[in-house]
Amino acid sequence: MVKKIFAFVVVFVMASGLSYAQQSSSTSEEGMAFEHGSVAEIFAIAKAQNKYIFVDCFADWCGPCKWMAANVFPQKEVGEFYNANFVSYKFDMEKGEGPDFAKQYNVTSYPRYLYFSPDGELVHMSGGSKEAEKFIQDGMNALNPEMTLYGLQTKYESGDRSPQTLMNYANALWNANQKGNQAIGEEYLRTQDESELTSADNWQMIERFVWNVDGREFKYLEANKATFASLYGEKEVSQKINNTYINHFFTSKDFEAYAEYVEKLDINNNWGALNEHAWNMYEGTDNKDLLKMAAKWAKRSMELEQNYYNTDTYASILYKLGEYKESEKYADLAIELAKKNNQKYDGTLELKQMLKIKRKD
């Protein structure tokens, strides 16, 4: 099935991605200018101009990719920064030579942003949808040897364990969705006294890297919730605490506690949160009572805003409950919604195959 995650992220030919690149580069005369041609040609242009290279790795079905193309790339300040410092290039990872490029540079999620030196060396990466300020910061980090992902990796592997290096390296790994980011983040937090944990930098580190409900940092956050809330917002702090408990119950496979905790959350009007928790229950348990509760969440999610994701979730839960006829009905509807919005639905096709087998039994 398709996994749902919501927020509660060289010589190859580019011909297959030209239409998308042309469309994106024409959205605003003031925004980012994307070069067209083969990767070899782009790298040659960058080397001749002594410019770094920015590659936007996308897929046609990727919603966050389209959001960036429509809302961030066309902005004037983004164009001014990237056009001055980079030769920019868009590359569809699922067409033409895209799959080979994705394999070479370990592109496993979209959008993924790769930054190369003028000589063609990969120096930095990031990803995900983000506002213009953070996207520009990604580019600034790529130009600063002290802040690039691979520069920080070299410093760390050479034995540099200064708090600043640990913080920068953990954040660089997190931004690039790379393994090991939590371990480095935890290593950084161990260098901080409790009295320092309420700083803005450390709040960001807690948000990103603290997931142990029995750890020092989480216990301090709970004990000082009012202080954190006054600094960073009641909603944000409560969400972090809730997400940490939810993650704990999920990873420890305590789905009764998971369901009990979710029932106490104020999410009845949040289709994304309802769908996320329903899907997690589908993935994690075969308990019929808990699956019925998950079906209730998924159904409420569809009432709020029916889309491919929650319809597929509902169909999947119904399958586990043995309601095969209803499951097939909603699986077909999920596929219709996916086609309408140019979304992938491979997981739903797998569900259809399982339903076909059940019909033969």
XYZ file of C-alpha atoms in Angstrom:
361
model
C 0.000 0.000 0.000
C 0.995 3.607 -0.336
C 2.361 4.972 2.892
C 0.883 8.289 3.990
C 3.056 10.782 5.796
C 1.663 14.162 6.774
C 3.060 16.955 8.903
C 1.579 16.973 12.339
C 9.500 15.341 3.186
C 27.875 12.744 -14.628
C 26.369 12.387 -18.113
C 22.652 11.959 -18.487
C 20.162 13.221 -21.054
C 17.421 15.611 -19.930
C 15.175 15.544 -22.979
C 12.392 13.708 -21.149
C 12.003 16.491 -18.584
C 12.009 19.538 -20.857
C 8.292 20.236 -20.890
C 8.139 20.426 -17.091
C 11.232 22.599 -16.917
C 9.965 24.935 -19.615
C 6.634 25.304 -17.889
C 8.226 26.007 -14.506
C 10.778 28.498 -15.793
C 8.110 30.479 -17.576
C 5.912 31.012 -14.513
C 7.683 34.261 -13.646
C 10.193 36.407 -15.486
C 11.683 37.392 -12.129
C 12.053 33.859 -10.765
C 14.595 31.113 -11.259
C 15.921 30.506 -14.760
C 16.345 26.820 -15.591
C 18.735 25.727 -18.327
C 17.634 23.160 -20.912
C 19.785 20.444 -22.428
C 21.726 17.388 -21.362
C 23.382 17.174 -17.970
C 26.756 17.166 -19.719
C 25.893 20.461 -21.406
C 24.681 22.014 -18.161
C 27.835 20.990 -16.325
C 29.937 22.419 -19.156
C 28.092 25.743 -18.951
C 28.577 25.882 -15.183
C 32.275 25.118 -15.456
C 32.775 27.791 -18.119
C 30.966 30.340 -15.943
C 32.605 29.073 -12.738
C 29.165 28.679 -11.181
C 27.765 26.062 -8.857
C 24.990 23.810 -10.179
C 21.535 23.368 -8.667
C 19.503 20.323 -9.723
C 15.827 20.047 -8.828
C 15.043 16.322 -8.780
C 11.291 15.881 -9.229
C 8.568 13.493 -10.333
C 5.406 14.413 -12.234
C 3.131 13.025 -9.506
C 4.924 14.810 -6.637
C 2.658 17.402 -5.011
C 5.400 19.229 -3.057
C 7.445 19.459 -6.285
C 4.569 21.202 -8.026
C 4.055 23.488 -5.037
C 7.688 24.603 -5.143
C 7.499 25.167 -8.910
C 4.362 27.277 -8.546
C 5.058 29.165 -5.322
C 8.786 29.408 -4.589
C 10.837 29.132 -7.789
C 9.011 32.104 -9.411
C 9.699 34.501 -6.526
C 11.895 37.494 -7.291
C 14.271 37.099 -4.345
C 14.698 33.392 -5.102
C 15.484 34.153 -8.737
C 17.935 36.910 -7.834
C 19.905 34.619 -5.516
C 19.895 31.410 -7.551
C 20.407 33.052 -10.948
C 23.418 34.959 -9.623
C 25.067 31.941 -8.023
C 23.910 28.789 -9.806
C 23.237 27.229 -13.146
C 19.859 25.647 -12.386
C 18.450 22.500 -13.921
C 15.247 20.463 -13.545
C 15.368 16.689 -13.914
C 12.477 14.194 -13.888
C 13.772 11.207 -11.929
C 11.325 8.748 -13.480
C 11.788 9.438 -17.184
C 14.628 8.919 -19.641
C 17.936 8.749 -17.795
C 16.331 9.949 -14.573
C 16.287 6.546 -12.843
C 20.034 6.106 -13.435
C 20.726 9.594 -12.106
C 18.540 8.907 -9.071
C 20.409 5.676 -8.390
C 23.826 7.321 -8.721
C 22.964 10.094 -6.264
C 20.651 8.085 -3.996
C 17.579 10.190 -4.734
C 14.805 8.355 -2.900
C 12.313 11.130 -2.088
C 11.000 14.203 -3.863
C 11.661 16.979 -4.238
C 15.387 16.460 -3.733
C 17.796 19.342 -4.304
C 21.365 18.540 -5.322
C 24.142 21.123 -5.346
C 27.351 20.572 -7.323
C 30.588 22.540 -7.467
C 31.604 24.122 -10.808
C 33.766 21.017 -11.346
C 30.777 18.700 -10.990
C 31.385 17.447 -7.441
C 28.286 16.886 -5.298
C 28.784 19.090 -2.237
C 25.347 19.509 -0.690
C 21.780 18.274 -0.773
C 18.438 19.158 0.709
C 14.802 18.524 -0.063
C 11.123 18.980 0.679
C 8.722 21.859 0.213
C 9.770 24.994 2.072
C 9.349 28.732 2.062
C 11.629 30.978 0.012
C 13.795 32.019 2.967
C 14.717 28.440 3.836
C 15.230 27.518 0.188
C 17.646 30.424 -0.224
C 19.406 29.312 2.964
C 19.914 25.885 1.372
C 21.717 27.587 -1.499
C 23.799 29.729 0.851
C 24.853 26.607 2.744
C 25.882 24.964 -0.524
C 28.219 27.878 -1.258
C 29.792 27.792 2.213
C 32.299 24.929 2.681
C 31.698 25.131 6.445
C 27.982 24.375 5.991
C 27.754 21.855 3.147
C 26.552 18.376 4.038
C 29.713 16.705 2.810
C 31.989 19.337 4.325
C 30.349 18.789 7.702
C 30.577 15.028 7.248
C 34.318 15.346 6.674
C 34.712 17.472 9.809
C 32.726 14.984 11.881
C 34.618 11.970 10.569
C 37.883 13.792 11.313
C 36.898 13.957 14.983
C 35.330 17.421 15.270
C 32.688 17.135 18.002
C 32.198 20.817 18.763
C 28.565 21.694 19.537
C 28.367 23.931 16.458
C 29.597 21.202 14.117
C 27.260 18.637 15.668
C 24.268 20.963 15.344
C 25.068 21.944 11.762
C 25.749 18.360 10.705
C 22.558 17.018 12.301
C 20.479 19.704 10.609
C 22.165 19.129 7.251
C 21.412 15.400 7.474
C 17.832 16.144 8.526
C 17.274 18.578 5.654
C 18.581 15.980 3.218
C 16.488 13.190 4.784
C 19.634 11.145 5.397
C 20.061 8.302 7.855
C 21.877 9.023 11.087
C 20.443 12.488 11.625
C 18.777 11.607 14.939
C 21.928 10.081 16.423
C 23.944 13.211 15.607
C 21.147 15.426 16.928
C 21.095 13.494 20.192
C 24.883 13.727 20.402
C 24.598 17.505 20.100
C 21.883 17.786 22.760
C 24.060 15.896 25.233
C 26.499 18.827 25.061
C 23.809 21.231 26.303
C 22.996 21.999 29.931
C 19.337 21.930 30.925
C 19.438 25.693 31.380
C 20.272 26.027 27.667
C 17.477 23.831 26.304
C 14.934 26.649 25.938
C 17.077 28.561 23.413
C 15.679 28.934 19.886
C 18.375 26.696 18.384
C 17.777 23.999 20.966
C 14.005 24.141 20.574
C 14.496 23.392 16.879
C 16.813 20.521 17.787
C 14.254 19.167 20.260
C 11.506 19.374 17.633
C 13.592 17.453 15.120
C 15.584 14.957 17.145
C 13.963 14.218 20.517
C 11.773 11.097 20.318
C 12.602 9.226 23.531
C 9.827 9.805 26.078
C 12.179 8.690 28.852
C 15.060 10.939 27.783
C 16.328 13.979 29.651
C 15.312 16.475 26.993
C 11.725 15.242 26.650
C 11.202 15.118 30.392
C 12.530 18.672 30.629
C 10.178 19.766 27.837
C 7.159 18.292 29.624
C 8.164 19.723 32.995
C 8.683 23.168 31.472
C 5.894 23.123 28.894
C 4.586 26.548 29.935
C 7.998 28.143 29.418
C 8.438 26.580 25.977
C 4.856 27.498 25.036
C 5.401 31.138 25.991
C 8.446 31.225 23.718
C 7.401 29.062 20.766
C 3.618 28.726 20.931
C 1.181 26.470 22.769
C 0.112 24.695 19.578
C 3.664 23.917 18.466
C 4.792 22.641 21.870
C 1.674 20.521 22.415
C 2.051 19.053 18.937
C 5.652 18.081 19.641
C 4.705 16.377 22.897
C 1.785 14.559 21.261
C 3.865 13.435 18.283
C 6.573 12.094 20.575
C 4.109 9.956 22.515
C 2.441 8.765 19.305
C 5.837 7.805 17.883
C 6.666 5.962 21.112
C 3.448 3.934 21.052
C 3.868 3.148 17.353
C 7.490 2.015 17.550
C 6.808 -0.027 20.704
C 3.750 -1.556 18.959
C 1.441 -0.610 21.820
C -1.544 0.116 19.602
C -4.108 0.079 22.382
C -2.242 2.961 24.015
C -1.841 4.551 20.580
C -5.585 4.490 19.928
C -6.405 5.724 23.422
C -4.009 8.655 23.009
C -5.328 9.597 19.553
C -8.903 9.592 20.847
C -7.925 12.361 23.280
C -6.421 14.588 20.568
C -8.292 17.521 19.065
C -8.056 16.301 15.467
C -11.670 15.643 14.518
C -11.512 18.445 11.934
C -8.039 17.606 10.620
C -8.342 15.203 7.685
C -4.595 14.707 7.372
C -4.023 13.784 11.018
C -7.029 11.453 11.053
C -5.776 9.728 7.918
C -2.230 9.420 9.216
C -3.332 7.736 12.428
C -5.800 5.478 10.627
C -3.039 4.335 8.274
C -0.624 3.731 11.132
C -3.205 1.491 12.803
C -3.754 -0.362 9.528
C -0.030 -0.989 9.215
C 0.504 -1.911 12.836
C -2.302 -4.125 14.106
C -4.774 -6.877 13.206
C -6.940 -6.211 16.263
C -10.496 -5.899 14.907
C -11.681 -3.454 17.560
C -8.719 -1.167 16.925
C -9.176 -1.440 13.159
C -12.834 -0.459 13.534
C -11.665 2.623 15.407
C -9.189 3.347 12.604
C -11.967 2.940 10.031
C -13.960 5.554 11.940
C -11.019 7.986 11.720
C -10.546 7.339 7.999
C -14.260 7.792 7.319
C -14.259 11.102 9.199
C -11.193 12.156 7.201
C -13.106 11.507 3.970
C -16.094 13.476 5.257
C -13.814 16.465 5.745
C -11.986 16.215 2.406
C -12.142 13.082 0.325
C -8.972 12.393 -1.640
C -6.878 9.506 -2.874
C -4.961 9.084 0.377
C -7.813 8.722 2.839
C -9.926 6.724 0.375
C -7.077 4.239 -0.083
C -6.638 4.100 3.692
C -10.321 3.337 4.214
C -10.271 0.643 1.519
C -7.192 -0.950 3.089
C -8.711 -1.045 6.582
C -11.935 -2.554 5.236
C -9.825 -5.287 3.624
C -8.281 -6.161 6.971
C -11.743 -6.192 8.532
C -12.871 -8.739 5.936
C -15.338 -6.367 4.269
C -14.064 -7.201 0.792
C -16.952 -5.866 -1.287
C -16.811 -2.449 0.375
C -13.024 -2.502 0.234
C -13.098 -3.006 -3.531
C -15.626 -0.209 -3.928
C -13.383 2.280 -2.168
C -10.233 0.947 -3.836
C -11.798 1.690 -7.233
C -12.777 5.160 -6.043
C -9.245 5.783 -4.756
C -7.823 4.901 -8.175
C -10.281 7.265 -9.870
C -9.210 10.087 -7.556
C -5.530 9.330 -8.152
C -5.940 9.382 -11.931
C -7.857 12.646 -11.734
C -5.007 14.304 -9.845
C -2.076 12.581 -11.608
C -1.056 10.663 -8.466
C 0.593 7.278 -8.150
C -1.659 4.440 -7.007
C 0.583 1.372 -7.145
C -0.338 0.478 -3.567
C -4.034 0.435 -4.393
C -3.371 -1.868 -7.349
C -1.678 -4.248 -4.897
C -4.799 -4.089 -2.742
C -6.921 -4.907 -5.791
C -4.776 -7.977 -6.437
C -5.266 -9.157 -2.855
C -9.014 -8.637 -3.214
C -8.969 -10.668 -6.435
C -7.364 -13.570 -4.585
C -9.993 -13.342 -1.844
C -12.776 -13.507 -4.433
C -11.323 -16.798 -5.723
C -11.236 -18.356 -2.259
